[in-house]
PDB file of C-alpha atoms in Angstrom:
ATOM      1  CA  MET U  14       0.000   0.000   0.000  1.00 46.00           C
ATOM      2  CA  SER U  15       1.575   3.298  -1.059  1.00 46.00           C
ATOM      3  CA  GLU U  16       1.094   6.516   0.841  1.00 51.00           C
ATOM      4  CA  GLN U  17      -0.848   9.147  -1.071  1.00 48.00           C
ATOM      5  CA  PRO U  18       0.389  12.742  -1.019  1.00 49.00           C
ATOM      6  CA  ALA U  19      -1.735  15.173   0.945  1.00 50.00           C
ATOM      7  CA  PRO U  20      -4.067  17.265  -1.214  1.00 51.00           C
ATOM      8  CA  ALA U  21      -2.915  20.799  -2.012  1.00 60.00           C
ATOM      9  CA  THR U  22      -4.435  23.426   0.235  1.00 73.00           C
ATOM     10  CA  ALA U  23      -4.648  27.201   0.199  1.00 76.00           C
ATOM     11  CA  VAL U  24      -2.569  27.234   3.374  1.00 82.00           C
ATOM     12  CA  PRO U  25      -0.213  24.261   3.130  1.00 86.00           C
ATOM     13  CA  PRO U  26       0.697  22.780   6.517  1.00 89.00           C
ATOM     14  CA  GLN U  27       4.299  23.159   7.612  1.00 86.00           C
ATOM     15  CA  GLY U  28       4.180  19.847   9.489  1.00 90.00           C
ATOM     16  CA  ALA U  29       2.034  16.831  10.334  1.00 93.00           C
ATOM     17  CA  TYR U  30      -1.342  18.523  10.778  1.00 94.00           C
ATOM     18  CA  VAL U  31      -4.301  19.857   8.787  1.00 95.00           C
ATOM     19  CA  PRO U  32      -5.137  23.564   8.362  1.00 96.00           C
ATOM     20  CA  ALA U  33      -8.585  23.181   9.958  1.00 97.00           C
ATOM     21  CA  VAL U  34     -10.804  20.611  11.657  1.00 97.00           C
ATOM     22  CA  VAL U  35     -14.605  20.697  11.643  1.00 98.00           C
ATOM     23  CA  HIS U  36     -16.367  18.870  14.480  1.00 98.00           C
ATOM     24  CA  GLY U  37     -19.431  19.330  16.668  1.00 96.00           C
ATOM     25  CA  GLY U  38     -20.650  22.495  14.978  1.00 97.00           C
ATOM     26  CA  LEU U  39     -17.275  24.252  15.236  1.00 98.00           C
ATOM     27  CA  VAL U  40     -14.249  24.725  13.032  1.00 98.00           C
ATOM     28  CA  TRP U  41     -10.802  25.138  14.590  1.00 98.00           C
ATOM     29  CA  THR U  42      -7.819  26.312  12.625  1.00 98.00           C
ATOM     30  CA  ALA U  43      -4.223  25.414  13.172  1.00 97.00           C
ATOM     31  CA  GLY U  44      -1.959  28.293  14.070  1.00 97.00           C
ATOM     32  CA  MET U  45      -1.426  30.348  10.925  1.00 98.00           C
ATOM     33  CA  THR U  46       1.643  32.456  10.322  1.00 98.00           C
ATOM     34  CA  PRO U  47       2.003  35.249   7.753  1.00 98.00           C
ATOM     35  CA  ARG U  48       2.592  33.010   4.733  1.00 96.00           C
ATOM     36  CA  ARG U  49       1.818  33.736   1.121  1.00 94.00           C
ATOM     37  CA  ASP U  50       2.050  30.811  -1.322  1.00 88.00           C
ATOM     38  CA  GLY U  51       3.534  28.742   1.505  1.00 88.00           C
ATOM     39  CA  ARG U  52       6.361  31.212   2.144  1.00 94.00           C
ATOM     40  CA  LEU U  53       6.799  33.216   5.303  1.00 96.00           C
ATOM     41  CA  THR U  54       6.629  36.910   4.331  1.00 97.00           C
ATOM     42  CA  VAL U  55       8.412  38.267   7.406  1.00 98.00           C
ATOM     43  CA  ARG U  56      10.645  36.804  10.113  1.00 98.00           C
ATOM     44  CA  GLY U  57      11.833  38.198  13.378  1.00 98.00           C
ATOM     45  CA  VAL U  58      10.894  39.487  16.776  1.00 98.00           C
ATOM     46  CA  VAL U  59       8.495  42.387  17.195  1.00 98.00           C
ATOM     47  CA  GLY U  60      10.273  45.319  18.781  1.00 98.00           C
ATOM     48  CA  ALA U  61      13.693  44.213  17.480  1.00 98.00           C
ATOM     49  CA  ASP U  62      13.622  43.025  13.850  1.00 95.00           C
ATOM     50  CA  VAL U  63       9.962  43.803  13.129  1.00 98.00           C
ATOM     51  CA  ASP U  64       8.313  47.166  13.824  1.00 98.00           C
ATOM     52  CA  LEU U  65       4.703  47.624  14.911  1.00 98.00           C
ATOM     53  CA  ALA U  66       3.421  48.407  11.395  1.00 98.00           C
ATOM     54  CA  ALA U  67       5.031  45.268   9.927  1.00 98.00           C
ATOM     55  CA  ALA U  68       3.724  43.180  12.839  1.00 98.00           C
ATOM     56  CA  ARG U  69       0.203  44.447  12.166  1.00 98.00           C
ATOM     57  CA  GLU U  70       0.527  43.553   8.463  1.00 98.00           C
ATOM     58  CA  ALA U  71       1.786  40.104   9.441  1.00 98.00           C
ATOM     59  CA  ALA U  72      -1.141  39.608  11.834  1.00 98.00           C
ATOM     60  CA  ALA U  73      -3.609  40.639   9.125  1.00 98.00           C
ATOM     61  CA  LEU U  74      -2.094  38.163   6.660  1.00 98.00           C
ATOM     62  CA  ALA U  75      -2.099  35.372   9.251  1.00 98.00           C
ATOM     63  CA  ALA U  76      -5.754  36.087  10.093  1.00 98.00           C
ATOM     64  CA  GLY U  77      -6.567  36.000   6.391  1.00 98.00           C
ATOM     65  CA  ASN U  78      -4.913  32.591   6.257  1.00 97.00           C
ATOM     66  CA  THR U  79      -7.175  31.349   9.056  1.00 98.00           C
ATOM     67  CA  LEU U  80     -10.156  32.386   6.948  1.00 98.00           C
ATOM     68  CA  LEU U  81      -8.723  30.571   3.927  1.00 97.00           C
ATOM     69  CA  ALA U  82      -8.406  27.425   6.037  1.00 97.00           C
ATOM     70  CA  VAL U  83     -11.974  27.810   7.312  1.00 98.00           C
ATOM     71  CA  ALA U  84     -13.357  28.410   3.810  1.00 97.00           C
ATOM     72  CA  GLU U  85     -11.511  25.388   2.502  1.00 96.00           C
ATOM     73  CA  ALA U  86     -12.742  23.174   5.334  1.00 97.00           C
ATOM     74  CA  LEU U  87     -16.362  24.346   5.025  1.00 97.00           C
ATOM     75  CA  GLY U  88     -16.549  24.982   1.296  1.00 96.00           C
ATOM     76  CA  SER U  89     -17.304  28.678   1.832  1.00 96.00           C
ATOM     77  CA  LEU U  90     -17.204  31.398   4.459  1.00 97.00           C
ATOM     78  CA  ASP U  91     -21.006  31.526   4.086  1.00 97.00           C
ATOM     79  CA  ALA U  92     -21.061  28.422   6.311  1.00 98.00           C
ATOM     80  CA  VAL U  93     -19.623  30.425   9.237  1.00 98.00           C
ATOM     81  CA  ALA U  94     -22.354  31.341  11.720  1.00 98.00           C
ATOM     82  CA  ARG U  95     -19.878  33.504  13.642  1.00 98.00           C
ATOM     83  CA  CYS U  96     -16.305  33.545  14.793  1.00 98.00           C
ATOM     84  CA  VAL U  97     -16.132  32.850  18.490  1.00 98.00           C
ATOM     85  CA  ARG U  98     -12.478  32.893  19.558  1.00 98.00           C
ATOM     86  CA  MET U  99      -9.175  34.113  18.175  1.00 98.00           C
ATOM     87  CA  THR U 100      -5.736  33.884  19.735  1.00 98.00           C
ATOM     88  CA  VAL U 101      -2.893  36.017  18.395  1.00 98.00           C
ATOM     89  CA  PHE U 102       0.598  34.991  19.479  1.00 98.00           C
ATOM     90  CA  ILE U 103       3.273  37.669  19.114  1.00 98.00           C
ATOM     91  CA  ALA U 104       7.008  36.934  19.300  1.00 98.00           C
ATOM     92  CA  ALA U 105       8.164  40.120  20.992  1.00 98.00           C
ATOM     93  CA  VAL U 106      11.057  41.575  22.918  1.00 98.00           C
ATOM     94  CA  ASP U 107      10.872  41.816  26.694  1.00 97.00           C
ATOM     95  CA  GLY U 108       8.988  44.959  27.602  1.00 97.00           C
ATOM     96  CA  PHE U 109       6.817  45.041  24.460  1.00 98.00           C
ATOM     97  CA  THR U 110       3.306  46.122  25.497  1.00 97.00           C
ATOM     98  CA  GLU U 111       1.415  46.768  22.252  1.00 98.00           C
ATOM     99  CA  HIS U 112       0.068  43.241  21.797  1.00 98.00           C
ATOM    100  CA  ALA U 113      -3.491  44.536  21.421  1.00 98.00           C
ATOM    101  CA  ALA U 114      -2.454  46.865  18.596  1.00 98.00           C
ATOM    102  CA  VAL U 115      -0.956  43.932  16.686  1.00 98.00           C
ATOM    103  CA  ALA U 116      -4.003  41.752  17.321  1.00 98.00           C
ATOM    104  CA  ASP U 117      -6.366  44.577  16.275  1.00 98.00           C
ATOM    105  CA  ALA U 118      -5.091  44.160  12.708  1.00 98.00           C
ATOM    106  CA  ALA U 119      -6.128  40.498  12.767  1.00 98.00           C
ATOM    107  CA  SER U 120      -9.527  41.410  14.217  1.00 98.00           C
ATOM    108  CA  ALA U 121     -10.013  43.986  11.459  1.00 98.00           C
ATOM    109  CA  VAL U 122      -9.598  41.311   8.775  1.00 98.00           C
ATOM    110  CA  LEU U 123     -12.322  39.161  10.333  1.00 98.00           C
ATOM    111  CA  ARG U 124     -14.688  42.131  10.569  1.00 98.00           C
ATOM    112  CA  GLU U 125     -13.944  43.242   6.998  1.00 98.00           C
ATOM    113  CA  ARG U 126     -14.637  39.811   5.544  1.00 98.00           C
ATOM    114  CA  LEU U 127     -17.421  38.593   7.817  1.00 98.00           C
ATOM    115  CA  GLY U 128     -19.051  41.707   9.249  1.00 98.00           C
ATOM    116  CA  GLU U 129     -20.712  41.122  12.621  1.00 98.00           C
ATOM    117  CA  ARG U 130     -19.970  37.384  12.309  1.00 98.00           C
ATOM    118  CA  GLY U 131     -16.276  38.266  12.552  1.00 98.00           C
ATOM    119  CA  ILE U 132     -16.369  39.951  15.965  1.00 97.00           C
ATOM    120  CA  VAL U 133     -14.614  37.563  18.368  1.00 97.00           C
ATOM    121  CA  ALA U 134     -13.466  37.037  21.917  1.00 98.00           C
ATOM    122  CA  ARG U 135      -9.696  37.409  21.621  1.00 98.00           C
ATOM    123  CA  SER U 136      -6.414  36.919  23.399  1.00 98.00           C
ATOM    124  CA  ALA U 137      -3.115  38.549  22.418  1.00 98.00           C
ATOM    125  CA  ILE U 138      -0.201  36.662  23.932  1.00 98.00           C
ATOM    126  CA  GLY U 139       3.474  37.555  23.914  1.00 98.00           C
ATOM    127  CA  VAL U 140       5.892  34.670  23.403  1.00 98.00           C
ATOM    128  CA  ARG U 141       9.634  34.270  22.955  1.00 97.00           C
ATOM    129  CA  THR U 142       9.600  32.468  19.567  1.00 97.00           C
ATOM    130  CA  LEU U 143       7.187  31.125  16.949  1.00 98.00           C
ATOM    131  CA  PRO U 144       7.538  28.505  14.200  1.00 96.00           C
ATOM    132  CA  SER U 145      10.044  29.305  11.432  1.00 96.00           C
ATOM    133  CA  GLY U 146      10.856  32.623  13.112  1.00 98.00           C
ATOM    134  CA  ALA U 147       7.436  34.129  12.381  1.00 98.00           C
ATOM    135  CA  PRO U 148       6.607  37.293  14.335  1.00 98.00           C
ATOM    136  CA  VAL U 149       2.932  36.332  14.753  1.00 98.00           C
ATOM    137  CA  GLU U 150       0.681  33.282  14.686  1.00 98.00           C
ATOM    138  CA  VAL U 151      -3.130  33.338  14.685  1.00 98.00           C
ATOM    139  CA  GLU U 152      -5.631  30.620  15.657  1.00 98.00           C
ATOM    140  CA  LEU U 153      -9.364  30.891  15.023  1.00 98.00           C
ATOM    141  CA  THR U 154     -12.429  29.002  16.223  1.00 98.00           C
ATOM    142  CA  ALA U 155     -15.771  29.565  14.500  1.00 98.00           C
ATOM    143  CA  ALA U 156     -19.291  28.228  14.826  1.00 98.00           C
ATOM    144  CA  VAL U 157     -20.714  26.541  11.734  1.00 98.00           C
ATOM    145  CA  ARG U 158     -24.252  27.097  10.400  1.00 95.00           C
TER     146      ARG U 158
END
């Protein structure tokens, strides 16, 4: 029995996982970094290598990638009843305190694309490092219609 290659996805996994799982009326995404065509667009630590504006752009791209994963898993964003929870991880220098400003850019993407359905409960968490040296990583949980 030969192993079949995984199907191509809009947000190709960087390891042994799937971009999103649908179960029990919810869809959960894997952590999404600011990748375009599978390539990380920015690397570094916010407050050292990455300024606030670039971190916000990275968070917006990562949030957009969560929506791509959700749309792929559900067939369309129309199947989203509402987003319920988002976590934004920010690799930042000690003393960085503008986590909410970075995460606001991710929240804005959800609101732009989903309107009221995109308003979420959210956490913005500072961490030392993220996969592949990404400055941000975003996870999303949404209720399915």
